[in-house]
């Protein structure tokens, strides 16, 4: 199914909430997206697709992101990803669901497996009443085997003994364990992961943890959780520093050129203006121009913590 076809389903389908993701820092729900024509979603033969629904009313205020909404940034990142041709952010739409306006993103891992492992407590996972965000019996441990938010990050980031030289892995930093021992954090030297690092620099991602990278049912790597992005100030915080200072891949330079062209006119600026402030859009153009000029992966910004915590 093409990206626009998925967006059409996300925007026009009806939602059946199956579980709340209790390990998420803001309200998030695993939902079935059903054809709007179904009068009774409970009797539908099966969902068009699964998604993660994040209502704006369930967002916790952030001191360093005082304006706008996380849901708007989620959608803006998808639009930017699509305009550049990266194809790294799952299709994401702004919709009105059972808890009001919010973002709805395609679920890229095996949702049925997650629900089976969680026991799918339907009686507790029914659509929440207006004004309520209720637990559904799903906890973090149930989702770690493939959930959208927890994800399996073993093939993305590894904790190694300091001094380990593992082919195909790039060292990022050395840290201290609770017992006082040292650990080396490294990430995979993967071309799609490298392109994600470029996209993160474009959107100024302030929270690229390993668990925010998923291997989907299609075996591709996907970047999720883009609510704290696109700030006008430099806030890049990521575990993907293994390529810092290195030349950008030619394919990503082409994507940057494509995005720069899309930002100069046409539909993209208008759509972003509905989601972001003028200052944030100006800063976005500036980051794209800087990357095109330097043609290198950025280095950590001075005076700002370069790593998310926890990194996994």
Coordinates of C-alpha atoms in Angstrom, one line a residue:
X1 CA 0.0 0.0 0.0
X2 CA 1.4 3.4 -1.0
X3 CA 2.0 6.1 1.6
X4 CA -0.9 8.3 0.4
X5 CA -3.2 5.3 0.4
X6 CA -2.3 4.7 4.1
X7 CA -2.8 8.4 4.9
X8 CA -6.3 8.2 3.4
X9 CA -7.1 5.3 5.6
X10 CA -5.7 7.0 8.7
X11 CA -7.6 10.2 8.0
X12 CA -11.0 8.6 7.0
X13 CA -11.2 5.4 9.0
X14 CA -12.8 4.9 12.4
X15 CA -10.8 3.9 15.5
X16 CA -11.3 1.0 17.8
X17 CA -8.9 1.3 20.8
X18 CA -7.3 -2.0 21.7
X19 CA -4.8 -1.1 24.4
X20 CA -3.1 1.8 26.1
X21 CA 0.7 1.9 26.0
X22 CA 1.5 2.5 29.6
X23 CA 5.3 2.8 29.1
X24 CA 4.7 5.9 26.9
X25 CA 5.5 9.3 28.6
X26 CA 2.3 10.7 27.1
X27 CA -1.1 9.1 26.4
X28 CA -0.8 6.7 23.5
X29 CA -3.1 3.9 22.3
X30 CA -2.8 0.9 20.0
X31 CA -5.8 1.1 17.7
X32 CA -7.5 -0.7 14.9
X33 CA -8.3 1.6 11.9
X34 CA -11.6 0.4 10.5
X35 CA -13.5 1.4 7.3
X36 CA -15.7 4.3 8.1
X37 CA -18.6 2.5 6.4
X38 CA -18.8 -0.1 9.2
X39 CA -21.7 0.9 11.4
X40 CA -20.5 -1.4 14.2
X41 CA -16.7 -1.5 14.4
X42 CA -16.9 -4.4 16.9
X43 CA -18.5 -6.6 14.2
X44 CA -16.0 -5.6 11.4
X45 CA -14.2 -8.6 9.8
X46 CA -10.8 -7.0 10.4
X47 CA -9.0 -3.7 10.6
X48 CA -7.7 -1.9 7.5
X49 CA -4.5 -1.4 9.6
X50 CA -3.2 -0.8 13.1
X51 CA -2.0 2.5 14.4
X52 CA -0.7 4.4 17.4
X53 CA -3.1 7.2 18.4
X54 CA -1.7 10.1 20.6
X55 CA -4.3 12.6 21.6
X56 CA -3.3 16.2 22.3
X57 CA -5.3 16.2 25.5
X58 CA -3.0 13.5 26.9
X59 CA 0.3 15.4 26.3
X60 CA 2.3 16.4 29.4
X61 CA 3.6 20.1 29.2
X62 CA 7.3 20.4 28.5
X63 CA 9.3 23.4 29.8
X64 CA 11.6 23.4 26.7
X65 CA 8.8 23.0 24.2
X66 CA 6.3 25.6 25.5
X67 CA 4.5 26.2 22.2
X68 CA 2.6 23.9 19.9
X69 CA 1.7 20.3 20.4
X70 CA 3.7 17.0 20.2
X71 CA 1.1 15.6 17.8
X72 CA 1.7 18.5 15.4
X73 CA 5.5 17.8 15.4
X74 CA 4.9 14.1 14.8
X75 CA 2.9 15.0 11.7
X76 CA 5.4 17.6 10.6
X77 CA 8.2 15.1 10.7
X78 CA 6.4 12.7 8.5
X79 CA 5.7 15.5 5.9
X80 CA 9.4 16.5 6.0
X81 CA 10.5 12.9 5.7
X82 CA 8.1 12.3 2.7
X83 CA 9.1 15.6 1.0
X84 CA 12.8 14.6 1.1
X85 CA 12.1 11.0 0.0
X86 CA 13.7 9.3 3.1
X87 CA 10.7 7.0 3.8
X88 CA 11.9 6.5 7.4
X89 CA 8.8 7.8 9.3
X90 CA 5.7 5.7 9.2
X91 CA 2.7 7.5 7.6
X92 CA 1.3 9.9 10.2
X93 CA -1.9 12.0 10.1
X94 CA -3.7 14.6 12.2
X95 CA -7.1 13.2 13.1
X96 CA -9.9 13.5 15.6
X97 CA -10.3 10.3 17.6
X98 CA -12.2 9.2 20.7
X99 CA -10.2 11.6 22.9
X100 CA -10.2 14.5 20.5
X101 CA -7.5 15.7 18.0
X102 CA -4.2 14.0 17.9
X103 CA -1.7 12.2 15.7
X104 CA -2.3 8.7 14.3
X105 CA 0.7 6.8 13.0
X106 CA 0.8 3.5 11.2
X107 CA 1.9 0.7 13.5
X108 CA 4.9 -0.9 11.8
X109 CA 5.5 -4.0 13.9
X110 CA 3.2 -7.0 14.4
X111 CA 0.3 -5.6 16.3
X112 CA -1.6 -8.9 16.5
X113 CA 1.4 -10.5 18.1
X114 CA 1.6 -7.7 20.7
X115 CA -2.0 -8.1 21.6
X116 CA -1.7 -11.9 21.8
X117 CA 1.3 -11.7 24.1
X118 CA -0.5 -9.1 26.2
X119 CA -3.6 -11.3 26.4
X120 CA -5.7 -8.7 24.6
X121 CA -7.9 -7.7 27.6
X122 CA -10.7 -6.5 25.5
X123 CA -13.0 -5.6 28.4
X124 CA -10.4 -3.2 29.8
X125 CA -9.2 -2.0 26.4
X126 CA -12.5 -0.7 25.0
X127 CA -12.7 2.8 23.8
X128 CA -12.2 5.2 26.7
X129 CA -15.0 7.5 27.8
X130 CA -14.8 11.1 26.9
X131 CA -12.4 12.9 29.4
X132 CA -10.9 9.6 30.6
X133 CA -7.6 8.0 29.9
X134 CA -7.8 4.6 31.6
X135 CA -5.3 1.8 32.1
X136 CA -6.0 -1.3 30.0
X137 CA -3.8 -4.0 31.6
X138 CA -0.9 -3.6 29.2
X139 CA 2.5 -2.9 30.7
X140 CA 6.0 -2.3 29.4
X141 CA 7.1 -5.9 29.9
X142 CA 4.2 -7.1 27.6
X143 CA 5.3 -4.8 24.8
X144 CA 9.0 -5.3 24.8
X145 CA 8.8 -8.3 22.5
X146 CA 7.8 -6.2 19.5
X147 CA 5.7 -3.2 20.6
X148 CA 5.6 0.0 18.7
X149 CA 6.9 2.0 21.7
X150 CA 9.3 -0.5 23.3
X151 CA 10.8 -2.1 20.3
X152 CA 13.7 -4.6 20.2
X153 CA 16.8 -2.5 19.9
X154 CA 19.5 -5.3 20.1
X155 CA 20.3 -5.0 16.4
X156 CA 20.5 -1.2 16.6
X157 CA 22.4 -0.4 19.8
X158 CA 24.7 -2.7 21.9
X159 CA 26.4 -2.4 25.2
X160 CA 30.0 -3.7 24.9
X161 CA 33.1 -4.0 27.0
X162 CA 35.3 -0.8 26.6
X163 CA 37.9 -1.4 23.9
X164 CA 35.8 -3.8 22.0
X165 CA 36.3 -3.5 18.2
X166 CA 33.2 -5.2 16.7
X167 CA 33.0 -5.2 12.9
X168 CA 29.9 -3.4 11.7
X169 CA 29.4 -1.4 14.9
X170 CA 30.4 2.2 15.6
X171 CA 31.4 3.3 19.1
X172 CA 29.5 6.3 20.5
X173 CA 30.5 6.8 24.1
X174 CA 31.7 5.1 27.3
X175 CA 29.6 5.2 30.4
X176 CA 29.5 3.9 33.9
X177 CA 27.2 1.1 35.1
X178 CA 25.4 1.1 38.5
X179 CA 28.0 -1.3 39.9
X180 CA 30.9 1.1 38.9
X181 CA 31.9 -0.9 35.8
X182 CA 32.4 0.7 32.4
X183 CA 30.4 0.1 29.3
X184 CA 30.8 1.0 25.7
X185 CA 27.6 2.1 23.8
X186 CA 27.8 1.4 20.1
X187 CA 25.3 1.4 17.2
X188 CA 25.1 -0.5 14.0
X189 CA 26.8 0.8 10.9
X190 CA 23.6 0.5 8.8
X191 CA 22.9 2.7 5.7
X192 CA 19.2 3.2 6.6
X193 CA 20.2 4.0 10.2
X194 CA 22.7 6.5 8.8
X195 CA 20.0 8.2 6.7
X196 CA 17.9 8.4 9.9
X197 CA 20.8 10.3 11.5
X198 CA 20.6 12.8 8.7
X199 CA 16.9 13.2 9.0
X200 CA 17.3 13.6 12.8
X201 CA 19.7 16.5 12.1
X202 CA 17.1 18.0 9.7
X203 CA 14.3 17.9 12.2
X204 CA 16.5 18.6 15.2
X205 CA 15.4 15.5 17.1
X206 CA 15.9 15.9 20.8
X207 CA 15.2 12.3 21.7
X208 CA 16.6 9.6 19.4
X209 CA 16.8 6.6 21.7
X210 CA 17.4 3.1 20.4
X211 CA 13.8 2.2 21.4
X212 CA 12.6 4.9 19.0
X213 CA 14.0 2.9 16.1
X214 CA 12.0 -0.2 15.2
X215 CA 12.4 -3.0 12.8
X216 CA 9.0 -3.3 11.2
X217 CA 7.1 -6.3 9.9
X218 CA 8.6 -5.4 6.5
X219 CA 12.2 -5.9 8.0
X220 CA 12.9 -2.2 7.4
X221 CA 14.1 0.2 10.1
X222 CA 11.6 2.9 11.0
X223 CA 12.0 6.0 13.2
X224 CA 9.2 6.8 15.6
X225 CA 8.4 9.2 18.5
X226 CA 9.1 12.6 16.9
X227 CA 7.1 14.7 19.4
X228 CA 10.2 16.7 20.7
X229 CA 11.6 17.8 17.4
X230 CA 11.8 20.9 15.2
X231 CA 12.7 23.4 17.9
X232 CA 14.2 26.7 16.7
X233 CA 17.2 26.2 19.0
X234 CA 19.8 23.5 18.5
X235 CA 18.7 20.5 20.5
X236 CA 19.9 17.4 18.6
X237 CA 20.2 14.6 21.1
X238 CA 20.7 11.1 19.8
X239 CA 22.5 7.8 20.2
X240 CA 23.5 7.9 16.5
X241 CA 26.7 9.9 16.7
X242 CA 28.9 7.2 15.0
X243 CA 29.1 9.2 11.8
X244 CA 29.7 12.6 13.4
X245 CA 31.9 14.8 11.2
X246 CA 31.9 12.4 8.3
X247 CA 30.8 13.3 4.7
X248 CA 27.1 12.8 4.1
X249 CA 26.1 10.0 1.7
X250 CA 25.3 11.2 -1.8
X251 CA 21.8 9.8 -1.6
X252 CA 21.1 11.9 1.5
X253 CA 22.6 15.0 -0.2
X254 CA 20.1 14.5 -3.0
X255 CA 17.3 14.1 -0.4
X256 CA 18.3 17.4 1.2
X257 CA 18.2 19.1 -2.2
X258 CA 14.7 17.7 -2.8
X259 CA 13.6 18.9 0.6
X260 CA 15.1 22.4 0.1
X261 CA 13.1 22.7 -3.1
X262 CA 9.9 21.6 -1.4
X263 CA 10.4 24.2 1.3
X264 CA 10.6 27.1 -1.1
X265 CA 7.1 26.8 -2.3
X266 CA 4.2 24.6 -3.1
X267 CA 2.1 22.7 -0.6
X268 CA 4.7 21.8 2.1
X269 CA 5.3 25.3 3.6
X270 CA 1.5 25.8 3.8
X271 CA 1.0 22.5 5.6
X272 CA 3.9 23.1 8.0
X273 CA 2.6 26.6 8.8
X274 CA -0.5 24.9 10.2
X275 CA 1.7 22.8 12.6
X276 CA 4.8 24.9 13.5
X277 CA 5.7 28.5 14.2
X278 CA 7.2 30.7 11.6
X279 CA 10.4 30.7 13.7
X280 CA 10.6 26.9 13.7
X281 CA 10.1 26.8 9.9
X282 CA 12.8 29.3 9.4
X283 CA 15.2 27.3 11.6
X284 CA 14.3 24.1 9.6
X285 CA 15.3 25.8 6.4
X286 CA 18.5 27.0 8.0
X287 CA 19.4 23.5 9.1
X288 CA 18.8 22.1 5.6
X289 CA 20.9 24.8 4.1
X290 CA 23.7 24.2 6.7
X291 CA 23.8 20.5 5.9
X292 CA 23.9 21.1 2.2
X293 CA 26.7 23.6 2.6
X294 CA 28.9 21.5 5.0
X295 CA 28.0 18.2 3.3
X296 CA 28.9 16.5 6.6
X297 CA 27.1 14.9 9.6
X298 CA 26.9 17.4 12.4
X299 CA 28.9 17.4 15.6
X300 CA 27.3 17.7 19.0
X301 CA 26.3 21.2 19.9
X302 CA 28.3 22.9 22.7
X303 CA 26.4 23.5 25.9
X304 CA 23.7 21.0 25.1
X305 CA 23.6 17.3 26.3
X306 CA 24.2 15.3 23.2
X307 CA 22.8 12.0 24.4
X308 CA 19.2 11.0 25.4
X309 CA 18.8 9.3 28.7
X310 CA 18.4 6.4 28.9
X311 CA 20.1 5.8 25.6
X312 CA 18.0 2.6 25.0

